Structure formats: C-alpha cells, structure tokens
mmCIF file of C-alpha atoms in Angstrom:
data_model
loop_
_atom_site.group_PDB
_atom_site.id
_atom_site.type_symbol
_atom_site.label_atom_id
_atom_site.label_comp_id
_atom_site.label_asym_id
_atom_site.label_seq_id
_atom_site.Cartn_x
_atom_site.Cartn_y
_atom_site.Cartn_z
ATOM 1 C CA MET L 1 -13.945 -17.308 -24.651
ATOM 2 C CA SER L 2 -12.498 -13.828 -24.400
ATOM 3 C CA GLU L 3 -12.306 -11.885 -21.138
ATOM 4 C CA ASP L 4 -10.306 -9.074 -19.604
ATOM 5 C CA LEU L 5 -8.343 -8.286 -16.452
ATOM 6 C CA LYS L 6 -8.297 -4.880 -14.799
ATOM 7 C CA GLN L 7 -5.161 -3.415 -13.237
ATOM 8 C CA PHE L 8 -6.402 -4.059 -9.696
ATOM 9 C CA SER L 9 -6.844 -7.793 -10.427
ATOM 10 C CA ILE L 10 -3.375 -7.973 -11.955
ATOM 11 C CA LEU L 11 -1.781 -6.307 -8.935
ATOM 12 C CA ARG L 12 -3.858 -8.340 -6.478
ATOM 13 C CA SER L 13 -2.491 -11.606 -7.887
ATOM 14 C CA GLU L 14 1.028 -10.290 -7.472
ATOM 15 C CA ALA L 15 0.387 -8.971 -3.947
ATOM 16 C CA LEU L 16 -0.993 -12.296 -2.762
ATOM 17 C CA LYS L 17 1.970 -14.118 -4.275
ATOM 18 C CA ARG L 18 4.455 -11.830 -2.563
ATOM 19 C CA ILE L 19 2.968 -11.983 0.921
ATOM 20 C CA ASP L 20 1.416 -15.445 0.861
ATOM 21 C CA SER L 21 3.407 -16.684 3.849
ATOM 22 C CA SER L 22 2.631 -13.633 5.933
ATOM 23 C CA LYS L 23 0.001 -13.063 8.583
ATOM 24 C CA VAL L 24 -1.566 -9.655 8.127
ATOM 25 C CA PHE L 25 -2.356 -7.283 10.986
ATOM 26 C CA LEU L 26 -4.616 -4.411 9.935
ATOM 27 C CA VAL L 27 -4.434 -1.398 12.225
ATOM 28 C CA GLY L 28 -7.494 0.809 11.806
ATOM 29 C CA SER L 29 -9.719 3.257 13.633
ATOM 30 C CA GLY L 30 -12.811 5.359 13.294
ATOM 31 C CA LYS L 31 -11.305 8.790 13.854
ATOM 32 C CA GLY L 32 -7.884 10.124 12.952
ATOM 33 C CA GLY L 33 -5.329 11.247 15.519
ATOM 34 C CA VAL L 34 -5.953 8.382 17.930
ATOM 35 C CA GLY L 35 -2.447 6.939 17.625
ATOM 36 C CA LYS L 36 -2.926 4.325 14.922
ATOM 37 C CA SER L 37 0.430 4.918 13.262
ATOM 38 C CA ILE L 38 2.231 4.890 16.605
ATOM 39 C CA VAL L 39 0.573 1.595 17.516
ATOM 40 C CA SER L 40 1.383 0.161 14.049
ATOM 41 C CA SER L 41 5.016 1.226 14.330
ATOM 42 C CA LEU L 42 5.500 -0.052 17.887
ATOM 43 C CA VAL L 43 3.805 -3.366 17.110
ATOM 44 C CA ALA L 44 6.048 -3.808 14.049
ATOM 45 C CA LEU L 45 9.181 -2.927 16.052
ATOM 46 C CA GLU L 46 8.234 -5.289 18.874
ATOM 47 C CA LEU L 47 7.571 -8.108 16.402
ATOM 48 C CA ALA L 48 10.955 -7.524 14.735
ATOM 49 C CA SER L 49 12.733 -7.386 18.100
ATOM 50 C CA ARG L 50 11.497 -10.936 18.688
ATOM 51 C CA GLY L 51 13.399 -12.090 15.611
ATOM 52 C CA THR L 52 10.451 -12.334 13.233
ATOM 53 C CA LYS L 53 10.455 -10.963 9.683
ATOM 54 C CA VAL L 54 8.155 -7.957 9.585
ATOM 55 C CA GLY L 55 6.868 -5.589 6.931
ATOM 56 C CA LEU L 56 5.091 -2.328 7.675
ATOM 57 C CA LEU L 57 2.877 -0.912 4.929
ATOM 58 C CA ASP L 58 1.693 2.647 5.432
ATOM 59 C CA ALA L 59 -1.672 2.599 3.646
ATOM 60 C CA ASP L 60 -2.624 6.109 4.695
ATOM 61 C CA VAL L 61 -2.240 7.762 1.303
ATOM 62 C CA HIS L 62 -3.242 11.255 2.396
ATOM 63 C CA GLY L 63 -1.902 11.248 5.928
ATOM 64 C CA SER L 64 1.183 9.094 5.710
ATOM 65 C CA SER L 65 2.859 9.210 9.133
ATOM 66 C CA VAL L 66 5.080 6.143 9.432
ATOM 67 C CA PRO L 67 8.163 7.787 7.829
ATOM 68 C CA THR L 68 7.876 10.710 10.268
ATOM 69 C CA ILE L 69 7.374 8.485 13.303
ATOM 70 C CA LEU L 70 10.352 6.296 12.467
ATOM 71 C CA GLY L 71 12.477 9.147 11.157
ATOM 72 C CA VAL L 72 13.137 7.532 7.782
ATOM 73 C CA ASN L 73 13.554 9.803 4.771
ATOM 74 C CA LYS L 74 15.571 7.805 2.265
ATOM 75 C CA VAL L 75 14.745 7.820 -1.445
ATOM 76 C CA ILE L 76 12.892 4.709 -2.556
ATOM 77 C CA SER L 77 14.823 2.690 -5.096
ATOM 78 C CA VAL L 78 13.579 0.071 -7.503
ATOM 79 C CA GLY L 79 15.120 -3.171 -8.700
ATOM 80 C CA ARG L 80 13.995 -6.068 -10.833
ATOM 81 C CA MET L 81 11.493 -7.222 -8.208
ATOM 82 C CA GLY L 82 10.102 -3.766 -7.561
ATOM 83 C CA PHE L 83 10.478 -1.241 -4.757
ATOM 84 C CA HIS L 84 13.132 -1.879 -2.144
ATOM 85 C CA PRO L 85 11.479 -1.204 1.204
ATOM 86 C CA ILE L 86 13.395 0.966 3.662
ATOM 87 C CA GLU L 87 14.625 -0.974 6.679
ATOM 88 C CA PHE L 88 14.419 0.430 10.194
ATOM 89 C CA GLU L 89 15.502 -1.872 13.032
ATOM 90 C CA SER L 90 14.830 -4.826 10.698
ATOM 91 C CA VAL L 91 11.277 -3.671 9.879
ATOM 92 C CA LYS L 92 10.741 -3.366 6.110
ATOM 93 C CA ILE L 93 8.810 -0.159 5.531
ATOM 94 C CA MET L 94 6.889 0.942 2.461
ATOM 95 C CA SER L 95 4.990 4.204 2.361
ATOM 96 C CA LEU L 96 3.826 6.615 -0.303
ATOM 97 C CA GLY L 97 5.201 9.287 1.997
ATOM 98 C CA LEU L 98 8.699 8.105 1.105
ATOM 99 C CA ILE L 99 7.988 9.133 -2.502
ATOM 100 C CA THR L 100 5.753 12.178 -2.137
ATOM 101 C CA GLU L 101 7.317 13.546 1.074
ATOM 102 C CA ASP L 102 5.570 16.832 1.915
ATOM 103 C CA GLU L 103 3.666 17.180 -1.363
ATOM 104 C CA VAL L 104 -0.114 17.149 -1.250
ATOM 105 C CA VAL L 105 -1.612 14.040 -2.860
ATOM 106 C CA PRO L 106 -5.113 14.940 -4.120
ATOM 107 C CA LEU L 107 -6.637 11.596 -5.101
ATOM 108 C CA ARG L 108 -10.153 10.317 -5.661
ATOM 109 C CA GLY L 109 -11.409 6.882 -4.588
ATOM 110 C CA GLU L 110 -10.320 4.510 -7.316
ATOM 111 C CA ARG L 111 -6.925 6.197 -7.626
ATOM 112 C CA LYS L 112 -6.292 5.574 -3.926
ATOM 113 C CA SER L 113 -7.045 1.903 -4.442
ATOM 114 C CA GLY L 114 -4.524 1.916 -7.280
ATOM 115 C CA VAL L 115 -1.821 3.462 -5.111
ATOM 116 C CA ILE L 116 -2.320 0.868 -2.357
ATOM 117 C CA ALA L 117 -2.283 -1.923 -4.926
ATOM 118 C CA TRP L 118 0.986 -0.705 -6.484
ATOM 119 C CA LEU L 119 2.652 -0.250 -3.085
ATOM 120 C CA LEU L 120 1.661 -3.672 -1.784
ATOM 121 C CA SER L 121 2.241 -5.648 -4.971
ATOM 122 C CA MET L 122 5.409 -4.018 -6.278
ATOM 123 C CA THR L 123 7.390 -4.004 -3.038
ATOM 124 C CA ASN L 124 10.135 -6.551 -2.671
ATOM 125 C CA TRP L 125 9.079 -7.707 0.797
ATOM 126 C CA GLY L 126 11.063 -10.935 0.777
ATOM 127 C CA ASP L 127 9.740 -13.676 3.053
ATOM 128 C CA LEU L 128 7.631 -12.068 5.753
ATOM 129 C CA ASP L 129 6.186 -13.626 8.894
ATOM 130 C CA TYR L 130 3.994 -10.605 9.527
ATOM 131 C CA LEU L 131 2.774 -7.629 7.550
ATOM 132 C CA VAL L 132 1.453 -4.753 9.656
ATOM 133 C CA VAL L 133 -0.761 -2.366 7.690
ATOM 134 C CA ASP L 134 -1.285 1.140 9.029
ATOM 135 C CA LEU L 135 -4.691 2.060 7.589
ATOM 136 C CA PRO L 136 -6.173 5.544 7.309
ATOM 137 C CA PRO L 137 -9.099 6.287 9.660
ATOM 138 C CA GLY L 138 -12.553 5.125 8.690
ATOM 139 C CA THR L 139 -13.936 2.565 6.307
ATOM 140 C CA GLY L 140 -13.100 4.075 2.920
ATOM 141 C CA ASP L 141 -11.291 3.077 -0.246
ATOM 142 C CA GLU L 142 -7.882 2.320 1.217
ATOM 143 C CA VAL L 143 -9.380 0.055 3.889
ATOM 144 C CA LEU L 144 -11.619 -1.803 1.446
ATOM 145 C CA SER L 145 -8.810 -2.146 -1.093
ATOM 146 C CA THR L 146 -6.449 -3.526 1.537
ATOM 147 C CA LEU L 147 -9.107 -6.056 2.525
ATOM 148 C CA ARG L 148 -9.481 -7.152 -1.109
ATOM 149 C CA LEU L 149 -5.722 -7.286 -1.673
ATOM 150 C CA THR L 150 -5.223 -9.549 1.353
ATOM 151 C CA ASP L 151 -8.297 -11.764 0.895
ATOM 152 C CA GLY L 152 -7.487 -15.363 1.732
ATOM 153 C CA LEU L 153 -4.543 -14.588 4.017
ATOM 154 C CA VAL L 154 -4.582 -15.010 7.803
ATOM 155 C CA ARG L 155 -5.689 -11.600 9.088
ATOM 156 C CA ARG L 156 -6.393 -9.894 12.390
ATOM 157 C CA SER L 157 -7.139 -6.312 13.104
ATOM 158 C CA LEU L 158 -6.447 -3.799 15.830
ATOM 159 C CA ALA L 159 -9.148 -1.165 16.306
ATOM 160 C CA VAL L 160 -7.435 1.843 17.872
ATOM 161 C CA SER L 161 -9.333 4.554 19.730
ATOM 162 C CA THR L 162 -8.880 7.050 22.497
ATOM 163 C CA PRO L 163 -11.291 6.708 25.442
ATOM 164 C CA SER L 164 -13.342 9.625 24.046
ATOM 165 C CA ALA L 165 -16.960 8.689 23.376
ATOM 166 C CA VAL L 166 -16.660 10.339 19.953
ATOM 167 C CA ALA L 167 -13.703 8.184 18.914
ATOM 168 C CA ILE L 168 -15.176 4.998 20.394
ATOM 169 C CA ARG L 169 -18.529 5.392 18.678
ATOM 170 C CA VAL L 170 -16.941 5.852 15.268
ATOM 171 C CA ALA L 171 -14.403 3.073 15.917
ATOM 172 C CA ARG L 172 -17.323 0.684 16.411
ATOM 173 C CA LYS L 173 -18.157 1.168 12.740
ATOM 174 C CA TYR L 174 -14.655 0.016 11.820
ATOM 175 C CA VAL L 175 -15.099 -2.979 14.139
ATOM 176 C CA SER L 176 -18.418 -3.818 12.425
ATOM 177 C CA LEU L 177 -16.822 -3.702 8.981
ATOM 178 C CA MET L 178 -14.013 -6.023 10.061
ATOM 179 C CA ARG L 179 -16.522 -8.452 11.565
ATOM 180 C CA GLU L 180 -18.523 -8.496 8.339
ATOM 181 C CA GLU L 181 -15.287 -9.200 6.508
ATOM 182 C CA LYS L 182 -14.645 -12.100 8.942
ATOM 183 C CA VAL L 183 -11.551 -10.412 10.363
ATOM 184 C CA ASP L 184 -11.088 -10.918 14.111
ATOM 185 C CA VAL L 185 -10.632 -7.592 15.921
ATOM 186 C CA ILE L 186 -8.946 -6.721 19.178
ATOM 187 C CA GLY L 187 -9.242 -3.281 20.705
ATOM 188 C CA VAL L 188 -6.578 -0.795 21.743
ATOM 189 C CA ILE L 189 -7.533 2.181 23.875
ATOM 190 C CA ASN L 190 -4.649 4.579 23.423
ATOM 191 C CA MET L 191 -3.985 7.461 25.811
ATOM 192 C CA ALA L 192 -6.217 5.627 28.311
ATOM 193 C CA TYR L 193 -4.550 6.820 31.516
ATOM 194 C CA SER L 194 -1.701 8.954 32.828
ATOM 195 C CA LEU L 195 1.538 7.260 33.805
ATOM 196 C CA ASP L 196 1.237 8.255 37.473
ATOM 197 C CA GLY L 197 -2.172 6.592 37.508
ATOM 198 C CA THR L 198 -3.899 9.630 38.939
ATOM 199 C CA SER L 199 -6.102 10.583 36.056
ATOM 200 C CA SER L 200 -7.804 9.438 32.953
ATOM 201 C CA LEU L 201 -8.005 12.049 30.206
ATOM 202 C CA PHE L 202 -11.552 11.266 29.091
ATOM 203 C CA GLY L 203 -12.971 9.123 31.860
ATOM 204 C CA GLU L 204 -13.655 5.465 31.350
ATOM 205 C CA ALA L 205 -13.847 4.225 27.779
ATOM 206 C CA GLU L 206 -17.193 3.039 26.476
ATOM 207 C CA ASP L 207 -17.583 -0.444 25.079
ATOM 208 C CA LEU L 208 -15.670 -0.783 21.807
ATOM 209 C CA GLY L 209 -17.607 -3.909 20.942
ATOM 210 C CA VAL L 210 -14.677 -6.339 20.946
ATOM 211 C CA SER L 211 -13.848 -9.167 23.325
ATOM 212 C CA LYS L 212 -10.268 -8.151 24.104
ATOM 213 C CA VAL L 213 -9.149 -4.607 24.849
ATOM 214 C CA PHE L 214 -5.646 -3.383 25.658
ATOM 215 C CA ARG L 215 -4.949 -0.028 27.269
ATOM 216 C CA LEU L 216 -1.951 2.158 26.533
ATOM 217 C CA PRO L 217 -0.963 5.139 28.678
ATOM 218 C CA ILE L 218 -0.421 8.795 27.833
ATOM 219 C CA ASP L 219 3.352 8.644 27.533
ATOM 220 C CA PRO L 220 5.146 11.952 26.767
ATOM 221 C CA GLY L 221 8.122 9.831 25.704
ATOM 222 C CA VAL L 222 6.216 8.890 22.537
ATOM 223 C CA GLU L 223 6.571 12.423 21.191
ATOM 224 C CA GLU L 224 10.286 12.334 22.042
ATOM 225 C CA PHE L 225 10.526 9.068 20.123
ATOM 226 C CA ILE L 226 8.823 10.704 17.115
ATOM 227 C CA ARG L 227 11.219 13.645 17.356
ATOM 228 C CA GLY L 228 14.136 11.230 17.336
ATOM 229 C CA VAL L 229 15.486 12.058 20.792
ATOM 230 C CA ARG L 230 14.437 8.813 22.452
ATOM 231 C CA SER L 231 14.541 5.183 21.361
ATOM 232 C CA TRP L 232 11.263 3.287 21.356
ATOM 233 C CA ARG L 233 12.968 0.888 23.761
ATOM 234 C CA ASP L 234 13.164 3.730 26.317
ATOM 235 C CA LEU L 235 9.423 4.430 26.384
ATOM 236 C CA SER L 236 7.712 3.983 29.745
ATOM 237 C CA SER L 237 7.493 0.472 31.118
ATOM 238 C CA ASP L 238 3.693 0.753 30.990
ATOM 239 C CA MET L 239 3.780 1.564 27.284
ATOM 240 C CA LEU L 240 6.240 -1.214 26.457
ATOM 241 C CA LYS L 241 4.283 -3.703 28.552
ATOM 242 C CA GLY L 242 1.087 -2.723 26.703
ATOM 243 C CA VAL L 243 2.739 -3.171 23.308
ATOM 244 C CA ARG L 244 4.165 -6.556 24.358
ATOM 245 C CA GLU L 245 0.726 -7.716 25.477
ATOM 246 C CA ILE L 246 -0.813 -6.621 22.177
ATOM 247 C CA VAL L 247 1.851 -8.513 20.233
ATOM 248 C CA ASP L 248 1.460 -11.597 22.434
ATOM 249 C CA GLU L 249 -2.231 -11.591 21.604
ATOM 250 C CA LEU L 250 -1.717 -10.949 17.875
ATOM 251 C CA ILE L 251 0.724 -13.787 17.371
ATOM 252 C CA SER L 252 -1.382 -16.232 19.376
ATOM 253 C CA ILE L 253 -3.247 -17.113 16.153
ATOM 254 C CA MET D 1 18.056 -1.993 -18.844
ATOM 255 C CA SER D 2 14.687 -1.156 -17.339
ATOM 256 C CA LEU D 3 14.099 -3.189 -14.211
ATOM 257 C CA HIS D 4 10.617 -2.271 -13.100
ATOM 258 C CA GLU D 5 9.124 -3.884 -16.216
ATOM 259 C CA TRP D 6 10.107 -7.273 -14.787
ATOM 260 C CA ALA D 7 7.988 -6.775 -11.693
ATOM 261 C CA VAL D 8 5.060 -5.614 -13.833
ATOM 262 C CA ALA D 9 5.523 -8.611 -16.154
ATOM 263 C CA ASP D 10 5.555 -10.907 -13.136
ATOM 264 C CA ALA D 11 2.214 -9.447 -12.017
ATOM 265 C CA ILE D 12 0.690 -9.847 -15.488
ATOM 266 C CA VAL D 13 1.818 -13.471 -15.785
ATOM 267 C CA SER D 14 0.691 -14.362 -12.210
ATOM 268 C CA SER D 15 -2.729 -12.861 -12.762
ATOM 269 C CA LEU D 16 -3.187 -14.611 -16.107
ATOM 270 C CA VAL D 17 -2.145 -17.975 -14.660
ATOM 271 C CA ASN D 18 -4.628 -17.515 -11.775
ATOM 272 C CA PHE D 19 -7.318 -16.348 -14.180
ATOM 273 C CA CYS D 20 -6.807 -19.365 -16.455
ATOM 274 C CA SER D 21 -6.964 -21.727 -13.485
ATOM 275 C CA SER D 22 -10.109 -20.047 -12.073
ATOM 276 C CA ARG D 23 -11.848 -20.572 -15.426
ATOM 277 C CA GLY D 24 -10.776 -24.207 -15.620
ATOM 278 C CA ALA D 25 -8.898 -23.613 -18.887
ATOM 279 C CA SER D 26 -5.686 -25.476 -19.696
ATOM 280 C CA ARG D 27 -3.992 -22.879 -21.836
ATOM 281 C CA ILE D 28 -4.104 -19.328 -23.032
ATOM 282 C CA LEU D 29 -4.104 -18.777 -26.753
ATOM 283 C CA LYS D 30 -3.949 -15.004 -26.981
ATOM 284 C CA VAL D 31 -3.662 -11.982 -24.698
ATOM 285 C CA GLU D 32 -3.768 -8.276 -25.365
ATOM 286 C CA ILE D 33 -1.871 -6.160 -22.817
ATOM 287 C CA VAL D 34 -2.632 -2.430 -22.758
ATOM 288 C CA TYR D 35 -0.578 0.170 -20.878
ATOM 289 C CA GLY D 36 -0.563 3.942 -20.725
ATOM 290 C CA GLU D 37 2.197 5.857 -22.479
ATOM 291 C CA ALA D 38 2.791 7.867 -19.280
ATOM 292 C CA MET D 39 4.062 4.679 -17.663
ATOM 293 C CA GLU D 40 6.979 4.810 -20.105
ATOM 294 C CA TYR D 41 7.497 1.061 -20.243
ATOM 295 C CA ASN D 42 10.356 -0.239 -22.316
ATOM 296 C CA LEU D 43 8.288 -2.470 -24.607
ATOM 297 C CA GLU D 44 11.191 -4.700 -25.552
ATOM 298 C CA VAL D 45 12.005 -5.419 -21.915
ATOM 299 C CA LEU D 46 8.340 -5.904 -20.990
ATOM 300 C CA ARG D 47 7.793 -8.316 -23.887
ATOM 301 C CA ASP D 48 10.946 -10.321 -23.106
ATOM 302 C CA ALA D 49 10.021 -10.465 -19.423
ATOM 303 C CA VAL D 50 6.445 -11.642 -20.057
ATOM 304 C CA GLU D 51 7.671 -14.307 -22.498
ATOM 305 C CA TYR D 52 10.436 -15.470 -20.157
ATOM 306 C CA LEU D 53 8.151 -15.646 -17.107
ATOM 307 C CA SER D 54 5.471 -17.479 -19.129
ATOM 308 C CA LYS D 55 7.685 -20.520 -19.636
ATOM 309 C CA GLY D 56 6.131 -23.602 -18.083
ATOM 310 C CA THR D 57 2.786 -21.840 -17.535
ATOM 311 C CA PRO D 58 -0.491 -21.993 -19.525
ATOM 312 C CA LEU D 59 0.622 -18.710 -21.092
ATOM 313 C CA GLU D 60 3.658 -20.239 -22.796
ATOM 314 C CA GLY D 61 3.384 -20.025 -26.563
ATOM 315 C CA ALA D 62 0.374 -17.686 -26.501
ATOM 316 C CA GLU D 63 0.161 -14.820 -28.958
ATOM 317 C CA ILE D 64 0.905 -11.729 -26.879
ATOM 318 C CA VAL D 65 -0.064 -8.341 -28.262
ATOM 319 C CA PHE D 66 1.034 -5.131 -26.539
ATOM 320 C CA LYS D 67 -0.781 -1.852 -27.066
ATOM 321 C CA GLU D 68 0.373 1.516 -25.802
ATOM 322 C CA GLU D 69 -2.526 3.848 -25.028
ATOM 323 C CA LYS D 70 -2.330 7.630 -25.253
ATOM 324 C CA SER D 71 -2.352 9.215 -21.807
ATOM 325 C CA ILE D 72 -4.833 12.069 -21.351
ATOM 326 C CA PHE D 73 -4.898 14.328 -18.294
ATOM 327 C CA ARG D 74 -7.938 16.296 -17.119
ATOM 328 C CA CYS D 75 -8.627 19.100 -14.677
ATOM 329 C CA ASN D 76 -11.707 18.373 -12.568
ATOM 330 C CA ALA D 77 -12.070 22.056 -11.713
ATOM 331 C CA CYS D 78 -12.245 23.622 -15.192
ATOM 332 C CA GLY D 79 -12.449 20.617 -17.515
ATOM 333 C CA ALA D 80 -9.214 21.340 -19.419
ATOM 334 C CA LYS D 81 -7.520 18.317 -21.001
ATOM 335 C CA TRP D 82 -3.917 17.831 -22.061
ATOM 336 C CA ASP D 83 -1.572 15.173 -23.387
ATOM 337 C CA ILE D 84 1.675 13.614 -22.229
ATOM 338 C CA ALA D 85 3.878 16.232 -23.916
ATOM 339 C CA GLU D 86 2.104 19.017 -22.036
ATOM 340 C CA ALA D 87 2.137 16.924 -18.846
ATOM 341 C CA GLU D 88 5.904 16.533 -19.053
ATOM 342 C CA ARG D 89 6.229 20.281 -19.429
ATOM 343 C CA LEU D 90 3.951 20.813 -16.429
ATOM 344 C CA ILE D 91 5.703 18.462 -14.044
ATOM 345 C CA ASN D 92 7.082 20.832 -11.485
ATOM 346 C CA ARG D 93 7.623 18.538 -8.550
ATOM 347 C CA ALA D 94 10.817 16.782 -7.666
ATOM 348 C CA LEU D 95 9.197 13.478 -6.716
ATOM 349 C CA LYS D 96 11.680 10.843 -7.663
ATOM 350 C CA VAL D 97 12.240 7.137 -7.451
ATOM 351 C CA GLU D 98 15.656 5.700 -8.151
ATOM 352 C CA GLU D 99 15.847 2.789 -10.562
ATOM 353 C CA GLU D 100 19.064 0.835 -10.063
ATOM 354 C CA GLY D 101 21.510 1.613 -12.840
ATOM 355 C CA GLU D 102 18.987 3.888 -14.545
ATOM 356 C CA GLY D 103 19.143 6.963 -12.344
ATOM 357 C CA PHE D 104 16.027 8.757 -11.193
ATOM 358 C CA GLU D 105 12.691 8.155 -12.864
ATOM 359 C CA SER D 106 9.314 9.848 -12.635
ATOM 360 C CA PRO D 107 6.939 8.159 -10.159
ATOM 361 C CA LEU D 108 4.429 7.894 -13.047
ATOM 362 C CA HIS D 109 6.580 5.015 -14.295
ATOM 363 C CA PHE D 110 5.795 3.141 -11.073
ATOM 364 C CA ILE D 111 2.515 4.600 -9.751
ATOM 365 C CA PRO D 112 0.632 6.385 -12.562
ATOM 366 C CA GLU D 113 -2.050 7.517 -10.108
ATOM 367 C CA LEU D 114 0.397 10.133 -8.797
ATOM 368 C CA ALA D 115 -0.170 12.579 -11.678
ATOM 369 C CA SER D 116 -2.001 14.953 -9.350
ATOM 370 C CA SER D 117 0.999 15.206 -7.059
ATOM 371 C CA LEU D 118 3.238 16.223 -9.900
ATOM 372 C CA MET D 119 1.413 18.944 -11.779
ATOM 373 C CA ARG D 120 -1.264 21.614 -11.672
ATOM 374 C CA CYS D 121 -3.851 22.463 -14.341
ATOM 375 C CA PRO D 122 -2.203 24.581 -17.087
ATOM 376 C CA LYS D 123 -5.421 26.572 -17.504
ATOM 377 C CA CYS D 124 -6.669 27.324 -13.984
ATOM 378 C CA GLY D 125 -3.866 26.102 -11.708
ATOM 379 C CA SER D 126 -6.063 23.643 -9.786
ATOM 380 C CA PRO D 127 -4.387 20.674 -8.085
ATOM 381 C CA ASP D 128 -7.527 18.583 -8.764
ATOM 382 C CA VAL D 129 -6.113 16.932 -11.878
ATOM 383 C CA GLU D 130 -5.954 13.307 -12.896
ATOM 384 C CA MET D 131 -4.975 11.033 -15.711
ATOM 385 C CA VAL D 132 -8.215 9.859 -17.297
ATOM 386 C CA GLU D 133 -6.977 7.741 -20.199
ATOM 387 C CA GLY D 134 -3.870 5.643 -20.597
ATOM 388 C CA ASP D 135 -3.574 5.590 -16.828
ATOM 389 C CA SER D 136 -3.079 1.920 -16.071
ATOM 390 C CA VAL D 137 -1.850 -1.453 -17.199
ATOM 391 C CA ARG D 138 -4.490 -4.059 -17.940
ATOM 392 C CA VAL D 139 -5.188 -7.138 -19.990
ATOM 393 C CA SER D 140 -7.902 -6.112 -22.430
ATOM 394 C CA LYS D 141 -8.390 -9.546 -23.942
ATOM 395 C CA VAL D 142 -7.700 -13.122 -22.875
ATOM 396 C CA VAL D 143 -8.525 -15.991 -25.210
ATOM 397 C CA MET D 144 -8.297 -19.405 -23.558
ATOM 398 C CA GLY D 145 -8.249 -22.831 -25.103
#
C-alpha cells in the first residue's frame, strides 16, 4: 500500500516525542488584553521557582507578548536538535516574536498551524516537567493546532478573563471548546479587584462556567515588571498568592 | 555542516515509524520525501541523517527518494507570482536565525511559512503574500511491506 504524510503529521510526531514527559498547561481566553500572557509568564516562573523543569511556548503568532513581558530579546540559535530556547530564570522560552521581533506577520489559517508546529516540534526543550502554552485569544487555528499537537498528553487549561461581562461571555466559548476536547479547565479572573480592597473595576464577575476560579488583583507592579523595573518576585503579596494558588491547583493532577 | 537538517530528519523518521506502526506494517520498503527549494536543505546532510536515524527502525534499508520542489510565491492582493530567485531579491527584512557554526540563515530555512514577514509583492507592494508551492516538507509516498 502507498500513502502519504503531510508536514503537520511529520511535525506532530516529533513534537509528541520531544515533550512526551511533560504536562501541558494551555492558557487561553475569549478576548484579547485580559492578561493571558502575564498569567502564562507568572505561572511558568512560579513553577520554575519550585525547582521544576518548565517550558513556555508563546503560541500567539500575531500578538506575541512573552518576549516583551520577560524582557528577552536574544537571537534564536539553532543546533543539531533544533532551536535553542531562550532561558529566563530557568524557564525555557520559545516564541515567534524572538525571530520576527517588531515585523508584522500576515498569515492565513493553515500557515499559522505550520508556524506553531515548527516552533513546538523543532525546539530543543530537553526534559520538561511542564510546558505552559500562551495561546492567542479565541478558538482559532493556533488553539486547534496546539490541541492536535499535544493530543494524548496530560493537559489542563486556564481560561483567563477580566470580570467584564463581555470578556466572560466570550471566554465561556473557550471553556466549551476545551470541555469538548476533554481538557479540564480552571478559571482565572484577572484584574478582579483593587489591592486596597475598596473597589472592583467591573463589578462582580459572571459565571465563567468552570468549577474552580482564582482571582488576581489589579496590581500596578505588573506594568513595572513588564517595563523591567521590578522583579516578578516583588509583585504584591495578593498577586503572588494568587499565582501560587493557581500553580498549586495545576500541579495537583 | 548544516545542523537543522538533523532535526528535520528526526521528525521524518519518527513520523514514518509511528505511521508504520499505526498501519500494522513491519517494514517500510520505499519513501519519497519532498521539500521546497526555499527551505534550502543540504540534501547530502538530510539524506545521511535520515539513513543514520533509520537504523534499527522499520525504515532501515528502505529506498529513500528525495525530491526538491520549486518554490512559488503569490500575492493575494493582485495575483502576481514569482520564483525563489525573485524572492531572494525581494527579501528586505533582517529576520535572522543563527545556525551554530554556519552564521545567520534565513528563517525560511526553519519556518517556511514566514515568507510574508520577509517580503512584499514586487508588483503592488502588498504584504499579503505567501508561498503557494514548494512551501513544506512532506512524505509524498510510503510503501510498506
């Protein structure tokens, strides 16, 4: 019999081989701008600070933010086993943004799937305990491709939203997709309350449709962290406590 | 020595071994591997790597044919098409990936989907361009025993 193998299948085999020992945490949302990349980065940093081996894949092809958040701008290099991820506080980072920097990346659906497949399968992750994937908002190509590329691995997802009814309602669609894909989802309501406890920016969050929800505060220190003038370890105690609780829950599987 | 070809060869061999196993076949008799010219693979290195990594797998001893496909680029705005020579002339972005011992290489060597980040249409200047042929690596034929 004669058959064929498309590029995506070839890269999927390699991706699964390279991260087969890793648990995968998919960080998604409905809307953009809700703090997904911040949550991904802080979760990865917290995991690494506990002595685990962590990879962080930025799967947001058009809106890559992880390099900016972590302040990494090194040139990606390649060896015999593929791309060398950039390390930041022991987190191994791979992002298209490290290659394209500020250039616009106009890509249609299938091409985006190809980019994610190359990034995941050709990165020399080494042995990972956890791979955190920062997904773009919504339920499009990059999200579906990441699901296919990690099929069969132990996976959980974080659905990130602000308390805004608009963000919550769209985030529910992401939650539904993950459920249909048999991926357990926990919720994160970012920017849920002010640090002095006096106000909530949007009022109480509506039901995200998940059993466990964690709340993170509006912490001005986050922007200082992004601008490189504050360490993530010096964020507010509320923020750090929230991130620790999220990680405790994630690794309980 | 081109290094990236080893990682690509590893992916090809892994996928073929999985494919063979999923079909319940014991060995592969022949494969045809097709890749786009824009990926600029060093064929000698790719062939050696695939053969080396096949040892001890159902792919060992198979006839392995490599075919390089012409890469064609297209503008989705005006329909213009151009070839790799024109594409190389058009590349006006400094996107670079460093291959150890090889210096800097075009990202098309590693992620061919990035054509649109590297060039604009030579006819109308649109950024909505893509590689429409010779844009991937695939196995076009697998014959199992």
